[in-house]
XYZ file of C-alpha atoms in Angstrom:
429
model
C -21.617 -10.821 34.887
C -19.266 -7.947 36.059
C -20.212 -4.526 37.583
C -18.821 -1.640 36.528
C -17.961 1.411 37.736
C -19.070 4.956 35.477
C -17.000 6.544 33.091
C -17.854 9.866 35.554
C -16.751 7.822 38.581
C -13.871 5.977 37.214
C -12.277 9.184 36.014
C -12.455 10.931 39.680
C -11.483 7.514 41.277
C -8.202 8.530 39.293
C -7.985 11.718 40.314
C -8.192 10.930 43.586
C -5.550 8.616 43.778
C -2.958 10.560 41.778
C -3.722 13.378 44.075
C -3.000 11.657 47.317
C 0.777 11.091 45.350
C 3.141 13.886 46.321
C 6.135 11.895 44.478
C 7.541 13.216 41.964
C 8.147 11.217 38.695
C 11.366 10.000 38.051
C 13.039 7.486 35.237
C 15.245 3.966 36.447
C 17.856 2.829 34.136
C 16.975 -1.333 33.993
C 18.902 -2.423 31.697
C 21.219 -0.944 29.150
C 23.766 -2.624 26.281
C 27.175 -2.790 27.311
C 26.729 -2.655 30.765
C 25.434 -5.119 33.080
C 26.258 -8.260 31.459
C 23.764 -7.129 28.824
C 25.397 -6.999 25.038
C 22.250 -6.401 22.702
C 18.598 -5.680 23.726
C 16.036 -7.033 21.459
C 14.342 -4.293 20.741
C 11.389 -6.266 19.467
C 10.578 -7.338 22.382
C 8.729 -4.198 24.709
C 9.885 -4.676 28.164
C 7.565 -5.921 30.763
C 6.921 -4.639 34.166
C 5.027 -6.528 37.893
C 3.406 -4.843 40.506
C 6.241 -4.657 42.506
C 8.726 -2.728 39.686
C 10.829 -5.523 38.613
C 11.189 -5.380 34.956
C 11.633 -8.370 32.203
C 13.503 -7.548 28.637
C 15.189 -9.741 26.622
C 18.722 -9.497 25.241
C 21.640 -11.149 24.450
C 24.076 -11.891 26.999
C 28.228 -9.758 27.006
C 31.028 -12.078 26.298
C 32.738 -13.634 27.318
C 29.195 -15.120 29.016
C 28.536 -17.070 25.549
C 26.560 -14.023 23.803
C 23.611 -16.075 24.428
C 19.928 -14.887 24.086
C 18.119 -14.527 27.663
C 15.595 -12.989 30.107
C 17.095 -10.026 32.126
C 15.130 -9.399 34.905
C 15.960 -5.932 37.581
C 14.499 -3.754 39.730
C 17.043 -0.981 38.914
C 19.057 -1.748 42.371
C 20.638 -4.963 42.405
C 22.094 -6.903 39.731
C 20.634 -8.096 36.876
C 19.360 -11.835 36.520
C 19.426 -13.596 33.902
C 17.154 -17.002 32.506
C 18.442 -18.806 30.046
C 15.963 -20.034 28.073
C 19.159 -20.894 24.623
C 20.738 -23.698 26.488
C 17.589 -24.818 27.988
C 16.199 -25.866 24.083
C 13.981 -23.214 23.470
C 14.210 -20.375 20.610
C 12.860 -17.247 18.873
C 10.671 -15.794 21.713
C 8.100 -12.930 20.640
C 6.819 -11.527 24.329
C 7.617 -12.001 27.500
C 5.557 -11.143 30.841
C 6.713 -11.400 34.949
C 4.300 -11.346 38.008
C 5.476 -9.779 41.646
C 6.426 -13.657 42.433
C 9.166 -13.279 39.434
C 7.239 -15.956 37.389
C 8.204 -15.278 33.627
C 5.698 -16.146 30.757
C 6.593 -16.298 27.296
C 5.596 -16.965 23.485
C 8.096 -19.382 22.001
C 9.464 -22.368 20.098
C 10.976 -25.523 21.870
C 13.420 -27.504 19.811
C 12.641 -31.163 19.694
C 13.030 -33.786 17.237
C 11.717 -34.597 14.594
C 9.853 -31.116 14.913
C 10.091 -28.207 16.921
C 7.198 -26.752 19.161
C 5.862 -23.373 19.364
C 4.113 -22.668 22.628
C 3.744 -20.264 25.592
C 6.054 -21.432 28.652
C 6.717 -20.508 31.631
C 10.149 -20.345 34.206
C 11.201 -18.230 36.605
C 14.046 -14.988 36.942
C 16.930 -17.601 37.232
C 15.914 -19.661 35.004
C 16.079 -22.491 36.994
C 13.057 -24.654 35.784
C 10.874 -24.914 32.516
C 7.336 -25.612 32.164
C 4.463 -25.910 29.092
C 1.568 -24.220 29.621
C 0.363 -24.913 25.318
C 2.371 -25.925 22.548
C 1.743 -26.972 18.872
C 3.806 -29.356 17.351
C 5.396 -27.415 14.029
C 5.037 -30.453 11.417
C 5.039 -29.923 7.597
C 2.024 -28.983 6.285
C -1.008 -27.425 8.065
C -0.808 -27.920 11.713
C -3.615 -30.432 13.680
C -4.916 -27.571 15.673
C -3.474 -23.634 15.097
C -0.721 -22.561 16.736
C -0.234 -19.855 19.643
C -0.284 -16.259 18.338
C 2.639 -13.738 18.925
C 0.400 -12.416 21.380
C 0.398 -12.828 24.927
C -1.180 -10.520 28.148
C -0.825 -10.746 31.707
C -2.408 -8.702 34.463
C -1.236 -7.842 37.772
C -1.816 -11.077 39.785
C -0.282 -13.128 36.884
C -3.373 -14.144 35.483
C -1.990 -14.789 31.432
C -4.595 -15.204 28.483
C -3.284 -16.381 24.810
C -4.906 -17.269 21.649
C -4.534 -19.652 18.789
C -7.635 -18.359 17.499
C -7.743 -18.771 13.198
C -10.692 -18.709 11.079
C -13.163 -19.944 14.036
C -10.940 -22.973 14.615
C -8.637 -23.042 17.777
C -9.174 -21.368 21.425
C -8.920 -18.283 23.795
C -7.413 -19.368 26.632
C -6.205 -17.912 30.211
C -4.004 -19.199 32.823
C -3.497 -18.629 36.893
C -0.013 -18.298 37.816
C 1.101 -21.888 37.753
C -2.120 -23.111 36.297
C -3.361 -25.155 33.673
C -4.732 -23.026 30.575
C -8.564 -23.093 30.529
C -10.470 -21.914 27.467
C -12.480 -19.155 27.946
C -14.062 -19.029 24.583
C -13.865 -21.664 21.669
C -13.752 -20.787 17.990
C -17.229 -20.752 16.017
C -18.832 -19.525 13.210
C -19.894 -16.740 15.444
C -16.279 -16.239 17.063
C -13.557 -15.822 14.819
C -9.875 -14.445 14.398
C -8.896 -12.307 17.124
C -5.874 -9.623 17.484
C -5.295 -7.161 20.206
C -6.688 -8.168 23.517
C -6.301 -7.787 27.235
C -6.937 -9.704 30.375
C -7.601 -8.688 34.185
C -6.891 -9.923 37.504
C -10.279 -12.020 37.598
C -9.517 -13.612 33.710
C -12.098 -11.208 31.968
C -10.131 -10.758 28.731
C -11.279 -7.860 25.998
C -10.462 -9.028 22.741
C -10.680 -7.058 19.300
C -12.389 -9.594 17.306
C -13.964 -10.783 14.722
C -17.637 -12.073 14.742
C -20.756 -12.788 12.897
C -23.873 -10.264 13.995
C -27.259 -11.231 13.954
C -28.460 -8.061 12.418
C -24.646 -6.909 10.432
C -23.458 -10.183 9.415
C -19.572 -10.150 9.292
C -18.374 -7.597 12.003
C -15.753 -6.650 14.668
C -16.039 -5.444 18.247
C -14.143 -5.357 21.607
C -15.884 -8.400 22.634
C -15.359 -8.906 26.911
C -15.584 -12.852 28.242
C -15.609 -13.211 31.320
C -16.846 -17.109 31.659
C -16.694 -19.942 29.781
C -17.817 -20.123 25.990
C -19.718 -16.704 26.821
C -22.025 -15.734 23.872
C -24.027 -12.692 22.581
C -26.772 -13.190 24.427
C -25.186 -12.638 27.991
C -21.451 -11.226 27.481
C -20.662 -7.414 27.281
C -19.176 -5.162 24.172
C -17.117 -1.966 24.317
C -17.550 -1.540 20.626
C -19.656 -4.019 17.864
C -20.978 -4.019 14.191
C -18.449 -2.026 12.599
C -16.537 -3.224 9.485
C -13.720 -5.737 9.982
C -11.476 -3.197 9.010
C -11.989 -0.943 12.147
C -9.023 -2.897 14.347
C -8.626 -0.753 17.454
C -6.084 -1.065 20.063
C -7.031 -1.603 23.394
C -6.099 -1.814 27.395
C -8.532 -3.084 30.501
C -8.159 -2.915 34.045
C -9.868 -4.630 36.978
C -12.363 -1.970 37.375
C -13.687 -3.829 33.546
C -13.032 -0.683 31.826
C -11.475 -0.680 28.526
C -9.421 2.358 26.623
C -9.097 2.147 22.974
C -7.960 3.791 19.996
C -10.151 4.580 16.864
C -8.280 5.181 13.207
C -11.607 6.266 11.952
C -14.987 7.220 12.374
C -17.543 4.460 12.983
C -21.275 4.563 13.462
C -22.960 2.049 15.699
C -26.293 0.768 15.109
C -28.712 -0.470 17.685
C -31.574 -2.480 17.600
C -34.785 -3.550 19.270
C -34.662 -6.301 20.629
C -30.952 -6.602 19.619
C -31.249 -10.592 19.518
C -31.797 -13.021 17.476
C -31.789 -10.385 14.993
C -34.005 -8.226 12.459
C -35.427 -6.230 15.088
C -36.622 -2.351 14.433
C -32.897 0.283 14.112
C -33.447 2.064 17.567
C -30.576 4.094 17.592
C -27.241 4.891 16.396
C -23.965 6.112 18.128
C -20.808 8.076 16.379
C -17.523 7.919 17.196
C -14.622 9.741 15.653
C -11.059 8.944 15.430
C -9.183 9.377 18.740
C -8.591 7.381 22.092
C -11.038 6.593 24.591
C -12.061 5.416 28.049
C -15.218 3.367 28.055
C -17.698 1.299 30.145
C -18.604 -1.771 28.400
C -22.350 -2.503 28.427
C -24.795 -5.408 27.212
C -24.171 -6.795 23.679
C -26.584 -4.350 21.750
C -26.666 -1.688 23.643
C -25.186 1.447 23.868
C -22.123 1.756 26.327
C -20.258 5.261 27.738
C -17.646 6.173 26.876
C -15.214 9.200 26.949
C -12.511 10.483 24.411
C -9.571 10.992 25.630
C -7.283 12.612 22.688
C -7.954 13.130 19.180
C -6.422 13.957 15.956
C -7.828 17.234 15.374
C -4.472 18.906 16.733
C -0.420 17.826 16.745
C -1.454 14.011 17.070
C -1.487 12.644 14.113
C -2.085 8.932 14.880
C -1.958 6.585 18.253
C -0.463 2.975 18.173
C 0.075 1.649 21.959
C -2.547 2.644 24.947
C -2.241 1.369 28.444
C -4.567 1.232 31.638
C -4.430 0.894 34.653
C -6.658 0.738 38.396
C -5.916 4.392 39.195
C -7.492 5.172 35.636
C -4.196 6.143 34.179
C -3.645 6.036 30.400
C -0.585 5.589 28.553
C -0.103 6.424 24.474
C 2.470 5.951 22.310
C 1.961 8.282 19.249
C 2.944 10.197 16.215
C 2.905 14.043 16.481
C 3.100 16.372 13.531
C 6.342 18.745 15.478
C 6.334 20.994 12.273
C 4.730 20.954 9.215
C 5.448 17.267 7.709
C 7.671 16.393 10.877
C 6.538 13.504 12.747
C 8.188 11.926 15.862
C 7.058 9.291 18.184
C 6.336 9.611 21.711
C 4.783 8.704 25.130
C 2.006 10.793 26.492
C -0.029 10.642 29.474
C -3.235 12.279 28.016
C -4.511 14.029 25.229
C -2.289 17.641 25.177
C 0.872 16.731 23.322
C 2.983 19.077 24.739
C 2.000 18.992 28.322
C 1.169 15.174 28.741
C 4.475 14.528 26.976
C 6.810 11.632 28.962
C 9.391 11.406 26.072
C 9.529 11.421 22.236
C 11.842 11.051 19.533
C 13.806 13.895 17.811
C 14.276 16.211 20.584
C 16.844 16.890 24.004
C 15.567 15.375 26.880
C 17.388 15.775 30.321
C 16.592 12.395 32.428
C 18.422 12.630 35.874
C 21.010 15.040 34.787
C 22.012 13.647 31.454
C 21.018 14.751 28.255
C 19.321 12.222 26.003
C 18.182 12.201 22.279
C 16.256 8.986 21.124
C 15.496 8.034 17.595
C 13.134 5.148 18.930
C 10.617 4.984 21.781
C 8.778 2.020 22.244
C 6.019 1.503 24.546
C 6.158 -1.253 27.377
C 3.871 -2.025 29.902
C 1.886 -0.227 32.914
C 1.851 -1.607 36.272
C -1.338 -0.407 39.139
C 1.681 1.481 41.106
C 1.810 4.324 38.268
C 5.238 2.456 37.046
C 5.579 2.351 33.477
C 8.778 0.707 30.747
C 9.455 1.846 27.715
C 12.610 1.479 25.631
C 14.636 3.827 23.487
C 17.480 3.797 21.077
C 19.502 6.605 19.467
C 21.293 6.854 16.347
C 24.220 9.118 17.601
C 26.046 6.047 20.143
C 23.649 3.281 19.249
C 22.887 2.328 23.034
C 19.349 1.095 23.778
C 18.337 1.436 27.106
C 15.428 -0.288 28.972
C 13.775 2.649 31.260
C 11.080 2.460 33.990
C 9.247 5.300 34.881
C 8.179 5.876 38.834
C 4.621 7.934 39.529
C 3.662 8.567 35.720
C 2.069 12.029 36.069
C -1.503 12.648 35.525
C -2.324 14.453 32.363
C -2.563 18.113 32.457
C -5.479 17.843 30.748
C -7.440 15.514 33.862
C -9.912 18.517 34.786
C -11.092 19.054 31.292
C -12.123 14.821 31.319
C -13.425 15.238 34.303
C -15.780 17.741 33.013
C -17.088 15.746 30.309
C -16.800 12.305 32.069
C -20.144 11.356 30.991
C -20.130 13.014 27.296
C -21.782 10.299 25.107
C -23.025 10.557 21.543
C -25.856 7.856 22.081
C -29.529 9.269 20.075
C -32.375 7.623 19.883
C -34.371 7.155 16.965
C -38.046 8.646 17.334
């Protein structure tokens, strides 16, 4: 079982590390269309980012090259690299993740005859060699065993974790850097279809899923495994027993503490004892829509948690969140920026106007030159405070893949601080 740092402590081990950082923030153009080699990005795919800055998009490659779709891969001095994943037989990839090695992993389908195969693989910057880590042969008719979601996380040491997870049949699996995948937790009747999740440098993974509770029956939770075929009785929670319509976003880091977004309000009962089931209601606790930081604790019972941002101002909803070691937390959101105006944008904490990185609908001067996007999307976090994101604008039709050096601590840091161990746990008497 993991140990976990406090909410309290977590949030000044943060502070502490962003205040040792003098730098300021600045933006890297990786990769941009027309220029480069690069032709289109594929802006469906967010840009990934390893610990040591180099950054991963796909796009297709500038003629007279073949206009072929690849892997770019740059640090934002040298030139781009390219893998080409077209010639070698594979097609339609939906993620892509690189480790400080320049290992690439990747959600795709391999052409074969007299069916394709839709898998995650793995190769490297240049391309230069292929290998399976899991693939499902795509015959007619229901597949023998599910196939590989559209979903695929890696953490910092290129740990990967994947799911083919559907209706309690299929697998949660993770993978070391040029390792076999493992399954960390099989399908059930008690563990069933998953979506967002996240995994760590040690293979915890938190996964929004969905499962049956012994005292609420059909529920969903940000369920954390952390060894093999885990069950209630040992594993930890960062939210349970709310309806399966309560999907929340989420991010972990190594320190096994999970951010996550709420779309609306949920009450949490608790029970003694909380297993098998049909103990006495010993408690409840209330959350309300917003973002938070929280401590996962045993299943059935009460964890800590702190909100982060809410909806009770200019945001009006939160779709991305990312994490990292030095507790810093990413959002992409909607804000209201008049009355029925809504843009999108990055923030670095819960003020929208003074944790704002970029949005959508507005100037913004990046090294000199002044930018207007009419798309921001949300890539990934590194533990050096480097972030990706990629934009689009309707006015030249560019899209540009950006990384962001020394994300800046929310303005708002001393207020969480202050309320680092605010948690709505009562107790029933």
């Amino acid at each position: 079982m993991r140990r976990h740092i406090g909410v309290g402590s977590a949030v000044a081990l943060g502070l502490c590390v962003a205040n040792t950082s003098i730098a300021a923030t600045t933006f890297d153009i990786i990769g941009q269309d027309f220029v480069g080699g690069v032709q289109f990005i594929n802006g469906n795919i967010r840009p990934s980012i390893a610990e040591n800055g180099k950054v991963v998009f796909a796009a297709n490659t500038l003629p007279p090259a073949g206009a072929l779709p690849v892997f770019f891969t740059g640090d934002g001095l040298n030139p781009l690299q390219t893998a080409d994943y077209t010639t070698a037989g594979y097609t339609s990839p939906a993620v892509v993740k690189i480790d400080a090695s320049g290992n690439l992993a990747y959600v795709g389908t391999r052409t074969a005859n007299p069916h394709d195969f839709r898998g995650v693989y793995r190769t490297n910057t240049t391309g230069a060699a292929f290998s399976t880590v899991f693939e499902v042969e795509q015959v007619f008719g229901p597949p023998p065993i599910p196939s590989p979601q559209s979903r695929l996380f890696m953490s910092g040491n290129g740990t990967i974790a994947f799911s083919n997870i559907q209706d309690g049949d299929g697998e949660l699996y993770t993978a070391t850097q040029g390792g076999p995948a493992t399954i960390l937790r099989s399908g059930t009747g008690t563990f069933f279809n998953n979506q967002q999740f996240d995994v760590n440098d040690s293979g915890a993974v938190a996964i929004q899923m969905e499962y049956t509770d012994p005292n609420n029956g059909l529920s969903r939770g940000i369920l954390i495994f952390d060894s093999p075929e885990e069950g209630l009785a040992t594993m930890e929670t960062a939210v349970e027993r709310v309806g399966v319509g309560v999907q929340p976003n989420l991010a972990m880091n190594n320190l096994g503490q999970v951010a996550f977004i709420l779309e609306s309000n949920i009450t949490i009962q608790y029970f003694d004892p909380p297993l098998p089931g049909g103990g006495a209601l010993a408690g409840t606790q209330s959350l309300t829509p917003g973002v938070y930081m929280s401590t996962p604790s045993a299943f059935g019972t009460p964890f800590t948690f702190t909100k982060i941002a809410d909806t009770s101002g200019a945001f009006e909803s939160f779709s991305e969140i990312r994490l990292n070691d030095n507790g810093t937390i990413v959002l992409q959101a909607s804000v209201e920026v008049s009355p029925g105006n809504f843009e999108t944008g990055i923030y670095t904490g819960g003020d929208p106007i003074a944790d704002e990185l970029v949005r959508t609908g507005k100037t913004i001067n990046i090294n000199g030159t002044d930018n207007f996007f009419s798309i921001v999307r949300l890539g990934d976090l590194n533990h050096q405070d480097q972030l990706t994101f990629q934009t689009s604008d309707f006015n030249t039709t560019d899209q540009i893949v950006w990384r962001v050096n020394n994300v800046p601590e929310p303005g708002s840091m001393a207020l969480l601080l202050a309320t680092a161990s605010a948690c709505l746990f009562r107790r029933r008497v």
